[in-house]
PDB file of C-alpha atoms in Angstrom:
ATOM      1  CA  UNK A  11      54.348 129.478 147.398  1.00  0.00           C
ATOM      2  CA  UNK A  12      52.503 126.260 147.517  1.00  0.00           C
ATOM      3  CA  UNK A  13      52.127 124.615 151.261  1.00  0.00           C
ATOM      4  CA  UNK A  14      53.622 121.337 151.017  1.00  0.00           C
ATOM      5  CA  UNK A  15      51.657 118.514 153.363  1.00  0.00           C
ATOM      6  CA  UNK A  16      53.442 117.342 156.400  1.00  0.00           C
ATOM      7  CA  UNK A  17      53.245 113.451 155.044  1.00  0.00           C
ATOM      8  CA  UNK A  18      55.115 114.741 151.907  1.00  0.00           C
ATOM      9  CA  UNK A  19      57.813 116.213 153.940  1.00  0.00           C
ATOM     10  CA  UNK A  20      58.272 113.156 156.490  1.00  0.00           C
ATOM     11  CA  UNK A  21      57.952 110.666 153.443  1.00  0.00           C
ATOM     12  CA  UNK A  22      60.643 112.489 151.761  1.00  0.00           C
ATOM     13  CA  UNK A  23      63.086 111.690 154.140  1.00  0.00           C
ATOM     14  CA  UNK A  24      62.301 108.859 154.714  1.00  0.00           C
ATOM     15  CA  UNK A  25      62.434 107.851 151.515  1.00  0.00           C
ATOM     16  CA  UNK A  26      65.862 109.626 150.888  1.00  0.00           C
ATOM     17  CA  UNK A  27      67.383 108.053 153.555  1.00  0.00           C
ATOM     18  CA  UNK A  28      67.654 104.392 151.797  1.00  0.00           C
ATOM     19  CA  UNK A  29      68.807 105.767 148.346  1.00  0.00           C
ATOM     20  CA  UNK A  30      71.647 107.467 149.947  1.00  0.00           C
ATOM     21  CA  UNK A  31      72.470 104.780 152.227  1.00  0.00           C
ATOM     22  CA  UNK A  32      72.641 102.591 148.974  1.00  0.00           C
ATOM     23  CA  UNK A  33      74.718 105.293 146.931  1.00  0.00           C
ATOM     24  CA  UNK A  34      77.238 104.952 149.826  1.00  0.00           C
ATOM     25  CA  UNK A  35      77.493 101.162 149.501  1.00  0.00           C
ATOM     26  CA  UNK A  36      78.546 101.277 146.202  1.00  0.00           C
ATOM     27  CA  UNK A  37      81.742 103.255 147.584  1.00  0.00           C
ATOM     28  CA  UNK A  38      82.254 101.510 151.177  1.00  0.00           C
ATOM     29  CA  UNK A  39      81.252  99.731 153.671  1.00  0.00           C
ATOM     30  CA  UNK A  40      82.575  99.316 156.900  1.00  0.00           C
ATOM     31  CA  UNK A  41      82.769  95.254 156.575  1.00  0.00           C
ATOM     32  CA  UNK A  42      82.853  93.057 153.047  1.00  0.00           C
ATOM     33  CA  UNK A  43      79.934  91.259 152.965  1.00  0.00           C
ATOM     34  CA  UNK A  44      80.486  88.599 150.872  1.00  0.00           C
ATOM     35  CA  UNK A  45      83.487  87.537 153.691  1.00  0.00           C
ATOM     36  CA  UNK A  46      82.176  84.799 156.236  1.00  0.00           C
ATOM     37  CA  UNK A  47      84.193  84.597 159.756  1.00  0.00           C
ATOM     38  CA  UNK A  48      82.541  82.038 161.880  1.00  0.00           C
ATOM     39  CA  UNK A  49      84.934  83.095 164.652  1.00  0.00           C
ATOM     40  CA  UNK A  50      82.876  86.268 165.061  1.00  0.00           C
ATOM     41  CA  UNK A  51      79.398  84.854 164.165  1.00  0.00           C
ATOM     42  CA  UNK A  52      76.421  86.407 166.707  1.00  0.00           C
ATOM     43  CA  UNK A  53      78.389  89.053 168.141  1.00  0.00           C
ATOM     44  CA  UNK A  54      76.520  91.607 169.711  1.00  0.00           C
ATOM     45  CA  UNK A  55      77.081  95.373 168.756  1.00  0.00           C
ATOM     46  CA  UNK A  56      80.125  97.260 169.491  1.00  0.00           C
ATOM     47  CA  UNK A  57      82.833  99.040 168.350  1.00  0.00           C
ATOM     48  CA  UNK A  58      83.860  96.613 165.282  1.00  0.00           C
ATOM     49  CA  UNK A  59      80.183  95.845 164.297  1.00  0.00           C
ATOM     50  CA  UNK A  60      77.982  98.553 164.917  1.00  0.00           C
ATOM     51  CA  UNK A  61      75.047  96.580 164.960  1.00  0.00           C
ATOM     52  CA  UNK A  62      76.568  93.154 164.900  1.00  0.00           C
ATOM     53  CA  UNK A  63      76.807  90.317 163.308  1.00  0.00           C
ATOM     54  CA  UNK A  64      74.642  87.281 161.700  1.00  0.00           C
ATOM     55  CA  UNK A  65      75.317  83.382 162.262  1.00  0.00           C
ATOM     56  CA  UNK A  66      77.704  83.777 159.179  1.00  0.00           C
ATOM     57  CA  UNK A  67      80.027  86.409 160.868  1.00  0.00           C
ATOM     58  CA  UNK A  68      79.095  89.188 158.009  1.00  0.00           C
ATOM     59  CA  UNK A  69      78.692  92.603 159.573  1.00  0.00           C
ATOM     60  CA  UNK A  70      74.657  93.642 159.525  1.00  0.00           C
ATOM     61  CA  UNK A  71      75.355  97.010 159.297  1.00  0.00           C
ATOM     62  CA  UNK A  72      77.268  96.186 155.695  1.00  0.00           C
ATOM     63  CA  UNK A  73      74.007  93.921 154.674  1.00  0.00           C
ATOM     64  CA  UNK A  74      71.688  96.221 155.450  1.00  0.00           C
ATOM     65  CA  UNK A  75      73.243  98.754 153.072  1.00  0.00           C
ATOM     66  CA  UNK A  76      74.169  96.529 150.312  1.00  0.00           C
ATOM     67  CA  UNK A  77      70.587  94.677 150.521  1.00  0.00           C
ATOM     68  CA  UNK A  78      69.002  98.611 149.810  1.00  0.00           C
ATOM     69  CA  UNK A  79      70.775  98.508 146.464  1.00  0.00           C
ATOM     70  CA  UNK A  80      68.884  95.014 146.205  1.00  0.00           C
ATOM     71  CA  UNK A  81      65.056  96.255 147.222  1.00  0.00           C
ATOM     72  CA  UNK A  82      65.571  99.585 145.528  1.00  0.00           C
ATOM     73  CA  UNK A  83      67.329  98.043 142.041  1.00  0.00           C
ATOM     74  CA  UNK A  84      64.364  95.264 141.596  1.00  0.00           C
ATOM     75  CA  UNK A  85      61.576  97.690 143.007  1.00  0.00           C
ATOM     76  CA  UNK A  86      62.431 100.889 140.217  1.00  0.00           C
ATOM     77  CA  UNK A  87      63.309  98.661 137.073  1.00  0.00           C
ATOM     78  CA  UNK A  88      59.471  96.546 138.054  1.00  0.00           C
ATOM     79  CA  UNK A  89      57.964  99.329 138.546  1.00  0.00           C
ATOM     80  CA  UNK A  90      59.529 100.898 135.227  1.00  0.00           C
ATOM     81  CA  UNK A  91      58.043  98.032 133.422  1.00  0.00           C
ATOM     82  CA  UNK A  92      54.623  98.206 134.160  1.00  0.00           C
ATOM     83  CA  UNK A  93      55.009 102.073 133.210  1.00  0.00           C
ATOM     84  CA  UNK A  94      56.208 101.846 130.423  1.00  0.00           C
ATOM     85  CA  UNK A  95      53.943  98.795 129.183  1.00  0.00           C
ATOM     86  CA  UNK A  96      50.865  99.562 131.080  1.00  0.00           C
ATOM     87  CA  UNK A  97      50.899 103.396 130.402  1.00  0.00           C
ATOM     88  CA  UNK A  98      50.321 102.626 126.670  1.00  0.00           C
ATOM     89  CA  UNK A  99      47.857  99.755 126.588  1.00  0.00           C
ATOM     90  CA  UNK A 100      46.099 102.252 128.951  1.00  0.00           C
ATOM     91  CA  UNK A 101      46.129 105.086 126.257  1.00  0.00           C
ATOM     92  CA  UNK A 102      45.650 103.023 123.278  1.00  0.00           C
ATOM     93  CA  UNK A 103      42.710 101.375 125.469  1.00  0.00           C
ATOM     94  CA  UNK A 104      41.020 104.681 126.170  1.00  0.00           C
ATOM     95  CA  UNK A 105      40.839 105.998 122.676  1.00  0.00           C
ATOM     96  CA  UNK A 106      39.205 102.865 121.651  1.00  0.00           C
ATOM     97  CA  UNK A 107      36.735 102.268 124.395  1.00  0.00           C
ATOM     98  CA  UNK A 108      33.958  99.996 123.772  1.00  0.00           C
ATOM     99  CA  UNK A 109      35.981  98.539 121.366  1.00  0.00           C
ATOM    100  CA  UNK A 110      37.469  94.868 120.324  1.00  0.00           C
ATOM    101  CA  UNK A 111      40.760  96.261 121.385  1.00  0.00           C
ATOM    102  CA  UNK A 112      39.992  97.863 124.672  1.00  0.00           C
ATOM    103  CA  UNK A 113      37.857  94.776 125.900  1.00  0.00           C
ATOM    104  CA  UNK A 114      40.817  92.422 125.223  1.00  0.00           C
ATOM    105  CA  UNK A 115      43.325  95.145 127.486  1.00  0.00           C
ATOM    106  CA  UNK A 116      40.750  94.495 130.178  1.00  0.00           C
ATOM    107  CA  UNK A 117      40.027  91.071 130.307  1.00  0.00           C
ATOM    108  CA  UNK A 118      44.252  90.464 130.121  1.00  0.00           C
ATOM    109  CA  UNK A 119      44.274  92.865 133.021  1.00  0.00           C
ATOM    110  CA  UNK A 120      42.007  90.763 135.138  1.00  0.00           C
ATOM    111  CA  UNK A 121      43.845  87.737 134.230  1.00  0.00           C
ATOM    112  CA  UNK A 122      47.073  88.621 135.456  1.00  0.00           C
ATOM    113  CA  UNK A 123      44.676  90.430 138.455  1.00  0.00           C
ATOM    114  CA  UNK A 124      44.253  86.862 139.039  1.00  0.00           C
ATOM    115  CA  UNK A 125      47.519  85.843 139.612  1.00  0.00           C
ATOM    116  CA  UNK A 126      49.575  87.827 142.085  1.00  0.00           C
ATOM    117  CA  UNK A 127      52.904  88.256 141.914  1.00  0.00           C
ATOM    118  CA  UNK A 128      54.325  85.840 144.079  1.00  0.00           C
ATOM    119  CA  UNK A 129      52.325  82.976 142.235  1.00  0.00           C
ATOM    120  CA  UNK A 130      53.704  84.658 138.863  1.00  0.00           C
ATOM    121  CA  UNK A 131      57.217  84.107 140.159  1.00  0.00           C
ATOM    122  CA  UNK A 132      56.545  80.588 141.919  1.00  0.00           C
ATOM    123  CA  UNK A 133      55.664  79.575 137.352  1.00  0.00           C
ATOM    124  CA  UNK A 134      58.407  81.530 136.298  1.00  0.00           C
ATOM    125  CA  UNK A 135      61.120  80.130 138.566  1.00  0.00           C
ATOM    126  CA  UNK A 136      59.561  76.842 137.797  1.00  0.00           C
ATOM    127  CA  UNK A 137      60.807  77.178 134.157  1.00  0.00           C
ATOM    128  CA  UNK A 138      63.778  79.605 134.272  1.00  0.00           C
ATOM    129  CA  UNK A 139      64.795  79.325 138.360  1.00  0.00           C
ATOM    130  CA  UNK A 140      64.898  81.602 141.115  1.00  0.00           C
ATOM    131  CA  UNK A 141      67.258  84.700 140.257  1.00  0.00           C
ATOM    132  CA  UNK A 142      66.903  88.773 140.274  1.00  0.00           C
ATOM    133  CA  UNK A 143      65.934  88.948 136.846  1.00  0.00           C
ATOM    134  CA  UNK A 144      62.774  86.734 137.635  1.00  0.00           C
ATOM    135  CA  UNK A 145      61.872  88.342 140.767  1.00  0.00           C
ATOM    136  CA  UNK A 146      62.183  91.620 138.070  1.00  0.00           C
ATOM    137  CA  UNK A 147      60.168  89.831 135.675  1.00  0.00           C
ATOM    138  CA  UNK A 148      57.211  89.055 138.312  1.00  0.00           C
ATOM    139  CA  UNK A 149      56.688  92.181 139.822  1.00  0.00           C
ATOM    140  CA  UNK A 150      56.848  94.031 136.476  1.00  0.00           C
ATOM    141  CA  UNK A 151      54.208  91.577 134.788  1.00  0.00           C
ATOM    142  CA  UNK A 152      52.058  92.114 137.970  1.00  0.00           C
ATOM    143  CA  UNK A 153      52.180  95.748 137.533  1.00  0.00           C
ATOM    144  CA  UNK A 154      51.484  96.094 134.190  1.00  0.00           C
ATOM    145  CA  UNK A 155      47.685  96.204 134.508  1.00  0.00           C
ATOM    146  CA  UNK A 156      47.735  98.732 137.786  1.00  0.00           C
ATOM    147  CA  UNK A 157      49.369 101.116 135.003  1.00  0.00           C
ATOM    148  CA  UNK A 158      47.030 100.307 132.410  1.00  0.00           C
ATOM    149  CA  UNK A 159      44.010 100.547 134.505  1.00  0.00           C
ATOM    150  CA  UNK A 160      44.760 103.683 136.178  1.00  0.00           C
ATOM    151  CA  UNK A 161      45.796 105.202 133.057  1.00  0.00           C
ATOM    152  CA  UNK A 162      42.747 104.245 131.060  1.00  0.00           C
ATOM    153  CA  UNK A 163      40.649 105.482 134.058  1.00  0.00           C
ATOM    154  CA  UNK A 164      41.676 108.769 134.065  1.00  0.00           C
ATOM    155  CA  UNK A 165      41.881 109.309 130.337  1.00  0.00           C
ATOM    156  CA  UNK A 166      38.595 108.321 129.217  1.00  0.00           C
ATOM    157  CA  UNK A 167      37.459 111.193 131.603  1.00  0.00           C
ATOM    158  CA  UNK A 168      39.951 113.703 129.885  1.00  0.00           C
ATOM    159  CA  UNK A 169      38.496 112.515 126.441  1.00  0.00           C
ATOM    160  CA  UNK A 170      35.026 113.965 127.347  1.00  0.00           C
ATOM    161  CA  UNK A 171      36.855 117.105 127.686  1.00  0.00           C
ATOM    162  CA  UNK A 172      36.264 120.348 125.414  1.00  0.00           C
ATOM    163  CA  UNK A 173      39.788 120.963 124.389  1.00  0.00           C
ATOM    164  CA  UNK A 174      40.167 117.260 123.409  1.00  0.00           C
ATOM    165  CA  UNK A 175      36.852 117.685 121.023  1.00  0.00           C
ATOM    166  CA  UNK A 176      38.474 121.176 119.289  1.00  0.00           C
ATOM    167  CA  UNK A 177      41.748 119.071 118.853  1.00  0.00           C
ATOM    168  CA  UNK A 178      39.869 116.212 117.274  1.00  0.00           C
ATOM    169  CA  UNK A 179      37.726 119.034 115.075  1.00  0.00           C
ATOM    170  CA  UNK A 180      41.484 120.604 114.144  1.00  0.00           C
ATOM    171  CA  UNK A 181      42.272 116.760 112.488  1.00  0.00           C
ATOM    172  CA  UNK A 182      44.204 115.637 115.035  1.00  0.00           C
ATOM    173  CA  UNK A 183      44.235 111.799 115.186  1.00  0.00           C
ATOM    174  CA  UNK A 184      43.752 109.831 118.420  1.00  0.00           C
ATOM    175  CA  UNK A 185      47.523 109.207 118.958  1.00  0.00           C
ATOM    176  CA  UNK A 186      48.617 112.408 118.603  1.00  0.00           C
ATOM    177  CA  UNK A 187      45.740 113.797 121.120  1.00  0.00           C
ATOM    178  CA  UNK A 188      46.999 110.678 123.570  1.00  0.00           C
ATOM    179  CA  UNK A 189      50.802 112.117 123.064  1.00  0.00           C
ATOM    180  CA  UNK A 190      49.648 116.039 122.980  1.00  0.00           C
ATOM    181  CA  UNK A 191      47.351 116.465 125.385  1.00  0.00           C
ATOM    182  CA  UNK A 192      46.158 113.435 127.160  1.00  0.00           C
ATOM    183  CA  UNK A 193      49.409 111.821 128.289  1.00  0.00           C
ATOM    184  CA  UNK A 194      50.790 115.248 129.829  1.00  0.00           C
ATOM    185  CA  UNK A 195      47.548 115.478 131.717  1.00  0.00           C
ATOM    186  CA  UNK A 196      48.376 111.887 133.564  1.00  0.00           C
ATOM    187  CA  UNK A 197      51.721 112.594 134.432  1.00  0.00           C
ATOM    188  CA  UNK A 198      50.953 113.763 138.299  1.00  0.00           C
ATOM    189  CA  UNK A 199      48.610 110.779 138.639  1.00  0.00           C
ATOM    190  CA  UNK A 200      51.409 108.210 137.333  1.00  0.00           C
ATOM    191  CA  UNK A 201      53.682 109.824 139.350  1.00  0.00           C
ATOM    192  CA  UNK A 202      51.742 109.479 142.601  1.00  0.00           C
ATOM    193  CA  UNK A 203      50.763 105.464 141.443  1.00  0.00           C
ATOM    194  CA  UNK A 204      54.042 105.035 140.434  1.00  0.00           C
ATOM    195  CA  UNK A 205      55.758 106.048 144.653  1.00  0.00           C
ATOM    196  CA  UNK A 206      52.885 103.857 145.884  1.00  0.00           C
ATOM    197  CA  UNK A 207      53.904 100.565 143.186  1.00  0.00           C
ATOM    198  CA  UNK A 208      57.262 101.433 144.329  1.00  0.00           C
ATOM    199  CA  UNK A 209      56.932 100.322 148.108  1.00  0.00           C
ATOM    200  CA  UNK A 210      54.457  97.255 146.798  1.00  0.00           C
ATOM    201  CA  UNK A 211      57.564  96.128 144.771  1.00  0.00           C
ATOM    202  CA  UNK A 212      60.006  96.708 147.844  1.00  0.00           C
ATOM    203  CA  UNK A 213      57.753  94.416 149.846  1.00  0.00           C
ATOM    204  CA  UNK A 214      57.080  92.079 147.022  1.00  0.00           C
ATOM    205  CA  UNK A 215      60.748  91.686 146.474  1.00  0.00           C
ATOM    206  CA  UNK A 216      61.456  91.050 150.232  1.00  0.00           C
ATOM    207  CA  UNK A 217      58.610  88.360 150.046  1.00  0.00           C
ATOM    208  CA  UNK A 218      59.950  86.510 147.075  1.00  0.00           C
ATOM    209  CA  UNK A 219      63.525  86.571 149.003  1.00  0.00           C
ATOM    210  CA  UNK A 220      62.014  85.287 151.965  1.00  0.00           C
ATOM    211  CA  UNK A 221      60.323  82.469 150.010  1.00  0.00           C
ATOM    212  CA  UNK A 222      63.711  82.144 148.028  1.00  0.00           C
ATOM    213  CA  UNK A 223      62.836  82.995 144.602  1.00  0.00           C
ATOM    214  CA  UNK A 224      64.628  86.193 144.190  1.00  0.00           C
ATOM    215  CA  UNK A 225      67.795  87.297 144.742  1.00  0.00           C
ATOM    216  CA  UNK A 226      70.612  84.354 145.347  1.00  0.00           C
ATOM    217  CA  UNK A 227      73.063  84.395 148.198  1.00  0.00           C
ATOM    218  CA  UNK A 228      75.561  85.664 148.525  1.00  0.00           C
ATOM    219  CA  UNK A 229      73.913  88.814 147.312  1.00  0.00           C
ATOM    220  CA  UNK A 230      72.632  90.341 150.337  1.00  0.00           C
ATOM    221  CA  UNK A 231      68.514  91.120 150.619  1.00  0.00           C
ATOM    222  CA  UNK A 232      66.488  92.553 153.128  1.00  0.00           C
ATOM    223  CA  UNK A 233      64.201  89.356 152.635  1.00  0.00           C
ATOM    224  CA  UNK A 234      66.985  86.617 152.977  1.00  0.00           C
ATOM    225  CA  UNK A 235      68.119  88.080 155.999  1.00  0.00           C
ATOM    226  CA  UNK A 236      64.671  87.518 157.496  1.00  0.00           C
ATOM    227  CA  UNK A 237      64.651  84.308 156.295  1.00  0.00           C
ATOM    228  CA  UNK A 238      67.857  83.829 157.707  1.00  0.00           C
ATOM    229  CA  UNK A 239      67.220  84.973 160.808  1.00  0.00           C
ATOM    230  CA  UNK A 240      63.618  82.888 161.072  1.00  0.00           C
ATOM    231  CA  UNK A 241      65.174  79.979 163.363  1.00  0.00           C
ATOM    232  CA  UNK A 242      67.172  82.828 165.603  1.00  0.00           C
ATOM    233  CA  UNK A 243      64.559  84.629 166.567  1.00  0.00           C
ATOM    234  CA  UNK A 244      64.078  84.238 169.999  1.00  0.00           C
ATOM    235  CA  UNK A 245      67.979  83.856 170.894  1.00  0.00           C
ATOM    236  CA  UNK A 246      68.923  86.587 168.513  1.00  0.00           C
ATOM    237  CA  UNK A 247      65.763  89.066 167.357  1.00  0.00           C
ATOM    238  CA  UNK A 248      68.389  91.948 166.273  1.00  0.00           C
ATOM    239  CA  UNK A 249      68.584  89.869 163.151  1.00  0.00           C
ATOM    240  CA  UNK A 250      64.995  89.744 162.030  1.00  0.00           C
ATOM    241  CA  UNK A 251      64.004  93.098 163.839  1.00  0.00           C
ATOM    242  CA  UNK A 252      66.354  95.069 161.520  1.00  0.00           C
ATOM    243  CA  UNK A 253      66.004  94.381 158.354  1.00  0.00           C
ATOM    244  CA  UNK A 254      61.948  93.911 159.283  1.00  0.00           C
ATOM    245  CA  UNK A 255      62.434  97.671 160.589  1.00  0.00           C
ATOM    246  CA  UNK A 256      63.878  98.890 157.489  1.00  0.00           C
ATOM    247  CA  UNK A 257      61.230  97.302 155.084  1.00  0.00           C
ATOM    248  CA  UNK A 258      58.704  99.033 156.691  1.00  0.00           C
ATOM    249  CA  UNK A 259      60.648 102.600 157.692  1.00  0.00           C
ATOM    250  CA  UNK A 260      60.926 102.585 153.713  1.00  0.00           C
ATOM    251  CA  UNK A 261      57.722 101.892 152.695  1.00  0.00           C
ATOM    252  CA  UNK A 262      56.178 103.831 155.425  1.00  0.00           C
ATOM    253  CA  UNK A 263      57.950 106.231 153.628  1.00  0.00           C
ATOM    254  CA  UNK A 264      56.803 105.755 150.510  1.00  0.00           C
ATOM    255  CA  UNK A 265      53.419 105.587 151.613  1.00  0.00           C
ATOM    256  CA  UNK A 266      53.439 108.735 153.208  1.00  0.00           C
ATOM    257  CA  UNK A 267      55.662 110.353 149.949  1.00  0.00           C
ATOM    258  CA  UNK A 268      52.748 108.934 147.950  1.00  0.00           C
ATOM    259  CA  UNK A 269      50.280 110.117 150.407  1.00  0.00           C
ATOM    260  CA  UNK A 270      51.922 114.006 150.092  1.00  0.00           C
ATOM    261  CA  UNK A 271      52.279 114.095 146.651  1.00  0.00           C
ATOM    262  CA  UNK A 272      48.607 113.535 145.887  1.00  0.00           C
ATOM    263  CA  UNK A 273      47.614 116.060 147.933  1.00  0.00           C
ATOM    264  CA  UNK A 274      50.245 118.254 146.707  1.00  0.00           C
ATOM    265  CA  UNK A 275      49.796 117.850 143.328  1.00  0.00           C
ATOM    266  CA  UNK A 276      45.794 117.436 142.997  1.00  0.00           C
ATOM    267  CA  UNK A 277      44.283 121.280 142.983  1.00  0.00           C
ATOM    268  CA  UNK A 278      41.056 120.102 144.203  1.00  0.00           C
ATOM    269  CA  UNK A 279      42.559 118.959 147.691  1.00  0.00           C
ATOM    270  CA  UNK A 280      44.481 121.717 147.725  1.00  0.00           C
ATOM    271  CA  UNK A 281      41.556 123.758 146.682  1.00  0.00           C
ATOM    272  CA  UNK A 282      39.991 122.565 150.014  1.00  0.00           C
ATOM    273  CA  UNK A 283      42.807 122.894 152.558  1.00  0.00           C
TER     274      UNK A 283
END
């Protein structure tokens, strides 16, 4: 049985941890939080608010959990776009190296390279307006070429590769060798890029909320609570120290579940421990 690293274990449940706390939101919550009672606004925590309240009366225990479904919803379906996108233009780019095709996948990758995400949203919400689906939009477009790039990497190596010259000798065309046998080859090394774009696009998303081009009130976000909480800070710092403590408890998780796989799933560091 296979030793699995420390960091994998740790970032595991971690990274658990928010998903379930999320799942459960979708059920309950022990306050609504799209109900405002300025008669308990600022309350400290006790019985009736756990961890208290904000300067809108709206239990932070309740935001907390409903703003994971926020960081987790736009993180996965950004992340899923570049994936699904990059993954391909990677493949197609590989097969044709040195070619017309694979020098225009390149230079479009260092283009967007050159814009990062937040300045993506800033001309996107400039035409269309701030909103989820634009804070979606952003991240995914920015992580389009990390998928391509890493993909295309790693699969002009595997192209050198014996078995990939007897399936070309067999007649095998170049998409079917991407599909057959370079493409199942990746899958650890997307896998382990795809944990790490995940915590980028949790902190990405929390950045665009702070700025306040993604999500809207009165949907709740880890990011417009720290905005939120900016001119409180020193009267109140429960408000910005939690939600600040769970951005980085989840992608510290992340990191780490990143971090474990890797080692867990390459054979030459395993190999070596």
């Amino acid at each position: 049985m296979k030793h699995l690293p420390i960091q994998l274990l740790v970032g595991a449940a971690l990274s658990i941890a928010f998903p379930v706390a999320a799942a459960i939101s979708f059920l309950w919550t022990p306050h609504p939080v799209e109900v405002l009672d300025i008669s308990a606004r600022l309350l400290s925590p006790g019985k009736s608010h756990i961890l208290g309240t904000d300067h809108f009366g709206r239990d932070l225990l309740s935001m907390l959990m409903v703003g994971t479904q926020t960081s987790i919803g736009v993180a996965i379906v950004a992340v899923g776009i570049g994936l699904l996108v990059g993954t391909p233009f990677g493949l197609a780019a590989a097969w044709g190296h040195h070619s017309a095709f694979d020098e225009v996948i390149m230079r479009g990758n260092d283009l967007v390279f050159a814009f990062p995400s937040l300045v993506i949203a800033i001309l996107i919400t400039a035409v269309f307006g701030p909103s989820a689906f634009n804070a979606i939009l952003a991240i995914g477009i920015f992580n389009i070429p990390v998928f391509a790039r890493v993909t295309r990497g790693a699969a002009l190596s595997l192209w050198q590769q014996d078995y990939i010259l007897a399936a070309r000798v067999a007649g095998k065309g170049p998409v079917r060798i991407s599909l057959e046998h370079i493409l199942p080859n990746l899958v650890n090394l997307l896998l382990v890029q795809a944990t790490i774009q995940f915590s980028l696009g949790i902190l990405a998303e929390a950045g665009l909320s702070y700025v306040g081009l993604g999500v809207q009130p009165p949907t709740p976000s880890w990011g417009r609570m720290l905005a939120d909480a900016q001119t409180l800070i020193y009267t109140h710092p429960r408000l910005a120290i939690l939600p600040g403590l769970a951005i980085v408890t989840m992608v510290l998780g992340l990191n780490l579940l990143g971090d474990g796989l890797r080692d867990f799933l390459d054979p030459r560091i395993r190999h070596r421990r």
